[in-house]
Coordinates of C-alpha atoms in Angstrom, one line a residue:
X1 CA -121.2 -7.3 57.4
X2 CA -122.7 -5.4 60.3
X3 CA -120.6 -5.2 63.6
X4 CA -120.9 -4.8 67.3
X5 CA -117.7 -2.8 67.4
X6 CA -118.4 0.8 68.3
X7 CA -116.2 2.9 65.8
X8 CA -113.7 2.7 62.4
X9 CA -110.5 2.2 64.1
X10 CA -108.9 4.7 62.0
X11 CA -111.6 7.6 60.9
X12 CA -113.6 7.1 64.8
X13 CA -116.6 6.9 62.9
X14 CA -119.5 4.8 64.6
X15 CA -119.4 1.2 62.6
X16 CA -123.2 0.6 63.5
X17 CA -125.7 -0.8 61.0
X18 CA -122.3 -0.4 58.9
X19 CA -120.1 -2.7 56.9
X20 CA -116.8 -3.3 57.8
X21 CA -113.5 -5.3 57.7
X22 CA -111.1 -6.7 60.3
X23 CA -107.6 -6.4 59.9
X24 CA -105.6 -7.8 63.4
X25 CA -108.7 -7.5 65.5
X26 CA -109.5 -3.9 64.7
X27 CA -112.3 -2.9 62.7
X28 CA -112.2 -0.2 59.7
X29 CA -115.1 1.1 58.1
X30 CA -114.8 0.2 54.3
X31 CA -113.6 3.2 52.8
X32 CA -110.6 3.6 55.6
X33 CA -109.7 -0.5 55.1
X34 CA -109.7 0.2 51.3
X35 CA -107.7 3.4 51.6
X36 CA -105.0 2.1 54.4
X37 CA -104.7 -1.9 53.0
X38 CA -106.3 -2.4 49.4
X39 CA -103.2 -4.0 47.0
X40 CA -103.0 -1.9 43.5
X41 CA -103.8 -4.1 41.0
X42 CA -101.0 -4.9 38.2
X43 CA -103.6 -4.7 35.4
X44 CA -105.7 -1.8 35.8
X45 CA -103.3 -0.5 38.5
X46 CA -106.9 -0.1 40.7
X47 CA -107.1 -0.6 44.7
X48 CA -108.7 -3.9 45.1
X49 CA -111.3 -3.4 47.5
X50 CA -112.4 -5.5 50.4
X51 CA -115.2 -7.0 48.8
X52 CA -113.8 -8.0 46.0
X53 CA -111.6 -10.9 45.3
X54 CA -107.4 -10.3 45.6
X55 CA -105.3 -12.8 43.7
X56 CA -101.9 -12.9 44.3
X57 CA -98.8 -14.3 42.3
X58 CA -95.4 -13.6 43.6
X59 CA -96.2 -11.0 45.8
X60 CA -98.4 -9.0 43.5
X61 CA -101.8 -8.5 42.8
X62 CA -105.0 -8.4 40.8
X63 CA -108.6 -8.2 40.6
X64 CA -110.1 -11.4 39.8
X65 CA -111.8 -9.6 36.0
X66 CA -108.0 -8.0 35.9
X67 CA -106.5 -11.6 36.2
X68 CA -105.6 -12.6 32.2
X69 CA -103.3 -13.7 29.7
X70 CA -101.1 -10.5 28.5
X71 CA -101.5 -11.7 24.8
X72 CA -104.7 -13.2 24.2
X73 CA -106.7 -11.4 27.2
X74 CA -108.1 -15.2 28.3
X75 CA -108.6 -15.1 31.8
X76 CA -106.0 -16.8 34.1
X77 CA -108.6 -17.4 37.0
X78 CA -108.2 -21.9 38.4
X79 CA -106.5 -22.3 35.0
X80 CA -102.5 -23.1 34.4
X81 CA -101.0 -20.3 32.9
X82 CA -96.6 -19.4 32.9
X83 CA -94.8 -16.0 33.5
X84 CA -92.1 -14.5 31.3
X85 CA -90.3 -11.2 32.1
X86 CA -92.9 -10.9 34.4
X87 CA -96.5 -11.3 32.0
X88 CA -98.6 -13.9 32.7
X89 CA -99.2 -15.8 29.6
X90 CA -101.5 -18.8 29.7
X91 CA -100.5 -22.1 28.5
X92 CA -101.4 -22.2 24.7
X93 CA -99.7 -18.4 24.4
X94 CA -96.7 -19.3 26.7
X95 CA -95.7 -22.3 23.8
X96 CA -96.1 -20.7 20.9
X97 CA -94.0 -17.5 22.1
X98 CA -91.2 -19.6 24.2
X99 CA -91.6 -23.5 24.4
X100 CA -89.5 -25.9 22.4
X101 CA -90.8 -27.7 19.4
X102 CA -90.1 -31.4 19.2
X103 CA -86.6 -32.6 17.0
X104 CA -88.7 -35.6 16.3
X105 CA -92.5 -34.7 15.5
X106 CA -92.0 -31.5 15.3
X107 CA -94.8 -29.8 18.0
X108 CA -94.4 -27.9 20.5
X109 CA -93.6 -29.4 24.0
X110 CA -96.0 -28.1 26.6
X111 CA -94.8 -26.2 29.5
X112 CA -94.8 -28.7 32.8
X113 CA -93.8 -31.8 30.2
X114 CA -91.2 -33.6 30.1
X115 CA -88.1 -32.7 27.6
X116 CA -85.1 -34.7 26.4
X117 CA -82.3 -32.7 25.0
X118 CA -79.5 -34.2 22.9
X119 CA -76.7 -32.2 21.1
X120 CA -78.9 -28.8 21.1
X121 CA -82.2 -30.2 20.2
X122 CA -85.4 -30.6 22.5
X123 CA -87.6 -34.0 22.3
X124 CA -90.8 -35.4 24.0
X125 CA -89.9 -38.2 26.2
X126 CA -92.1 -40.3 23.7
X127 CA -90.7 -39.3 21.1
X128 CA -87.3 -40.4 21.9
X129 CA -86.7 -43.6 21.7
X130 CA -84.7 -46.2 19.7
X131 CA -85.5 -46.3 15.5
X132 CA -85.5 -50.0 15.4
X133 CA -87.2 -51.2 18.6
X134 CA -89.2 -47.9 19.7
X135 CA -87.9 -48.4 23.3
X136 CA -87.6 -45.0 25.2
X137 CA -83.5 -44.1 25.1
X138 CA -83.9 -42.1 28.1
X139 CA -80.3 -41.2 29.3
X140 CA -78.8 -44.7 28.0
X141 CA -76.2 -45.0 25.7
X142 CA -77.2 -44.3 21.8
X143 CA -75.6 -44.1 18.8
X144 CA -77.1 -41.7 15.4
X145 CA -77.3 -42.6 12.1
X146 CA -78.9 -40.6 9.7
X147 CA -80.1 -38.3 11.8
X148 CA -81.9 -41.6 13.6
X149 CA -81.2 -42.5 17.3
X150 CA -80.2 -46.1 18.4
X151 CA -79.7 -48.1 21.3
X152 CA -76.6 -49.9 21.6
X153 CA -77.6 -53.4 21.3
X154 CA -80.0 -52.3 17.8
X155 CA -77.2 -50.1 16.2
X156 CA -74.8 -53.6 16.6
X157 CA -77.4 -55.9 15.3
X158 CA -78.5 -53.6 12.3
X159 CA -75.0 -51.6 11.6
X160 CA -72.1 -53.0 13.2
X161 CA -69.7 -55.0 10.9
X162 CA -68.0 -58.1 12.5
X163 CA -64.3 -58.9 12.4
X164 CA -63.3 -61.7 9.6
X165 CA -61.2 -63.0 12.3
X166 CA -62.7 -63.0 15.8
X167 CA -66.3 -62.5 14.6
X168 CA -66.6 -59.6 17.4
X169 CA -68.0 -56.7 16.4
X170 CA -65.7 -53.7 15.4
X171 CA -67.0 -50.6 17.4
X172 CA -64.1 -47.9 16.2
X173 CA -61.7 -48.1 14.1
X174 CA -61.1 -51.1 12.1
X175 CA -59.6 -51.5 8.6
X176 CA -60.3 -53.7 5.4
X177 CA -58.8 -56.3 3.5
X178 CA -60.2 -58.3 0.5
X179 CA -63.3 -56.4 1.2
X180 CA -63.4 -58.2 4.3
X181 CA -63.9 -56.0 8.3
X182 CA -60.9 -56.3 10.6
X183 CA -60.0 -55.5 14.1
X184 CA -56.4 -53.4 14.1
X185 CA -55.4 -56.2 17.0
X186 CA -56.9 -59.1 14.5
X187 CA -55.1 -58.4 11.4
X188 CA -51.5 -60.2 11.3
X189 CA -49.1 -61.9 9.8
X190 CA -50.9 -65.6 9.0
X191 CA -46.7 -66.5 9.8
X192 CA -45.4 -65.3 12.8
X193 CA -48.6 -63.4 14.1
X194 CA -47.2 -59.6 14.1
X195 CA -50.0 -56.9 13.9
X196 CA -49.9 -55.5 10.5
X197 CA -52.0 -52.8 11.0
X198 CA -49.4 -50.4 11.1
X199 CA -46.8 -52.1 8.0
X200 CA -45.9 -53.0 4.7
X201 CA -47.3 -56.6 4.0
X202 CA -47.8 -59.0 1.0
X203 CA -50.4 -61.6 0.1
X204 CA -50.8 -65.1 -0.5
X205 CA -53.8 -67.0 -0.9
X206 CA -56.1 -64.7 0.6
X207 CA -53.8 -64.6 3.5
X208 CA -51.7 -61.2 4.6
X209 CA -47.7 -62.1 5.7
X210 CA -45.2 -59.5 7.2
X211 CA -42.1 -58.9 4.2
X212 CA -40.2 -61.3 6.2
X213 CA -42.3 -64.8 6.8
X214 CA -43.9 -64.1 2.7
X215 CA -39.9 -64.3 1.7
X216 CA -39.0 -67.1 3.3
X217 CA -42.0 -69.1 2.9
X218 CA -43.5 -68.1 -0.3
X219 CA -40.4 -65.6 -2.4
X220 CA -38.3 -66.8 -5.4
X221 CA -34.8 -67.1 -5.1
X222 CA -32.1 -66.0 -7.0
X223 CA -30.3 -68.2 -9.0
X224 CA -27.3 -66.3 -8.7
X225 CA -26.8 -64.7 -4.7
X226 CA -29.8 -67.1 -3.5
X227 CA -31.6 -64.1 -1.9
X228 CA -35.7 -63.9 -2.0
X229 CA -36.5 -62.0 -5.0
X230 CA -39.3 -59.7 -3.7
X231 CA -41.6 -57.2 -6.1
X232 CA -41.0 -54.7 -2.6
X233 CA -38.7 -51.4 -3.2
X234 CA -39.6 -51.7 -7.1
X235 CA -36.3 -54.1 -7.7
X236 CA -36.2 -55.8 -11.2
X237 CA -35.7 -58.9 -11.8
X238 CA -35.1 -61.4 -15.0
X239 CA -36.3 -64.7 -15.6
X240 CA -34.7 -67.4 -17.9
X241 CA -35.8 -71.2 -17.8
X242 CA -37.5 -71.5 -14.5
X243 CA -34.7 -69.5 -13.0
X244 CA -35.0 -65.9 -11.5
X245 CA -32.2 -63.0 -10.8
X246 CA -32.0 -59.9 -9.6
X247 CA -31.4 -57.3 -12.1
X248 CA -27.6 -56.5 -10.4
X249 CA -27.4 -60.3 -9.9
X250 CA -27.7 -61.2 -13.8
X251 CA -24.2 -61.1 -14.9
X252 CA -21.3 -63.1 -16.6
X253 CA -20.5 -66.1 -14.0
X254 CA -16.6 -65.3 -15.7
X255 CA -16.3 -61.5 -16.2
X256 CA -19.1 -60.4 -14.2
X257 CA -20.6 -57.9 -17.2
X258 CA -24.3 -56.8 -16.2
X259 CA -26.3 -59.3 -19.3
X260 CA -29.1 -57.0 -18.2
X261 CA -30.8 -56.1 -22.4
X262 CA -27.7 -58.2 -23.7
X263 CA -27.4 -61.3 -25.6
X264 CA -26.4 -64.2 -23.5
X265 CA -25.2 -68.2 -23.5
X266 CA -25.7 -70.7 -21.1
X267 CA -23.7 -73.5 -20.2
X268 CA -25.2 -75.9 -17.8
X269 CA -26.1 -73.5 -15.3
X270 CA -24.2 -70.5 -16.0
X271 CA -24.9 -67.2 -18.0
X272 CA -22.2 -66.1 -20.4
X273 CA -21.6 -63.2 -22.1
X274 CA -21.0 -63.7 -25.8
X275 CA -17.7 -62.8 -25.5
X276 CA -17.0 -65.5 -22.9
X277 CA -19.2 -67.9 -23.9
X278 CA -17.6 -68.5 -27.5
X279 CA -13.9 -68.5 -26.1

């Protein structure tokens, strides 16, 4: 532009019929504006001159032809582009050098995008979202499966087993009897209600009972000490007539000799040795 000002604030050279720039009311002849104010260029490392356009990022600066992508030389200029260790790369180069890639589909997500991260892995918001209903899981509860992501109420309805007892479903823990799901707290004694969760129990009809209520409601007594006679701690037993013993009960009602693997007579009720029984 041509001026009215007299001279170059800095060389005292006369601005007329000259161009010139203004920098805090003071005029400078081109060359001494270049020279005194003109920002290096990061690129080419080239004053930028007055007349031609500065572009700044972060407090440094480029010519506008200077103003590209460090690995594909694209330029940057009105476009989005990202910086890494302090190259600008623009938005295509910035992905395939440093962006995620999706858990789910697989491409890359796009710097200024949306990501979900869940135990180490990246996902498009889109792309995660429940298996069965396809409804984004944002940051709600979820359960996995196979490498597949659930929401609660879908993992209950297509996975969850249901207590035999209470019909609730079993979320942890849990056990099995005649292939049947249980609650810990559900399973007990179809007697006296004790949890059997953490003892020794015995069946009956389909039914679990603590040692104790299956003795006195369901065990054989013996003929001889009227004790149940349980199959529990391995004990033997004999059996004669619709009568049952326990092995150390099985004697001699006279001369109390064990008739365990011996001969023996009865008379009425009693067991006699051979000995006793023909005397």
């Amino acid at each position: 532009m041509t001026s009215n000002h007299t001279d170059c604030h800095y060389c005292l050279q006369s601005l007329r019929g000259r161009k010139y720039a203004l920098r805090e009311e003071n005029a400078y002849c081109v060359t001494c504006y270049d020279g005194l104010f003109a920002n290096p260029c990061e690129e080419c490392k080239q004053p930028i001159e007055c007349d031609s356009k500065d572009l700044s990022y972060k407090g440094r600066h480029w010519h506008e032809r200077c103003f590209k992508c460090t690995k594909c030389s694209r330029s940057l200029v009105e476009k989005p582009f990202a910086a890494k260790d302090e190259l600008l790369l623009c938005t295509e180069c910035y992905s395939d050098e440093y962006s995620s890639k999706c858990f789910h589909c697989q491409k890359t997500i796009m710097p200024g995008s949306r990501k979900m991260e869940f135990k180490g892995t990246s996902w498009h918001e889109s792309c995660f979202v429940c298996q069965y209903c396809r409804q984004p899981l944002g940051t709600k509860p979820l359960i996995t499966k196979d490498n597949e992501n659930y929401c609660v109420p879908c993992f209950e309805k297509q996975f969850s087993q249901y207590c035999y007892s209470c019909k609730k479903v079993i979320t942890s823990g849990g056990l099995t009897y005649h292939d049947q799901p249980w609650h810990k707290e559900c399973f007990v004694c179809a007697g006296c209600k004790t949890q059997l969760s953490e003892q020794r129990f015995l069946s009956k009809d389909e039914y679990p009972y603590c040692v104790d209520c299956f003795n006195r409601f369901y065990a054989k007594k013996c003929a001889a000490c009227k004790k149940p006679i349980t199959a529990l701690g391995c004990a033997k037993f004999i059996t004669f007539e619709e009568r049952q013993w326990h092995g150390e009960c099985f004697n001699c009602v006279k001369c109390s000799v064990s008739l365990v693997g011996q001969g023996f007579l009865t008379q009425q009720d009693d067991v006699l040795c051979h000995a006793c029984g023909l005397a």
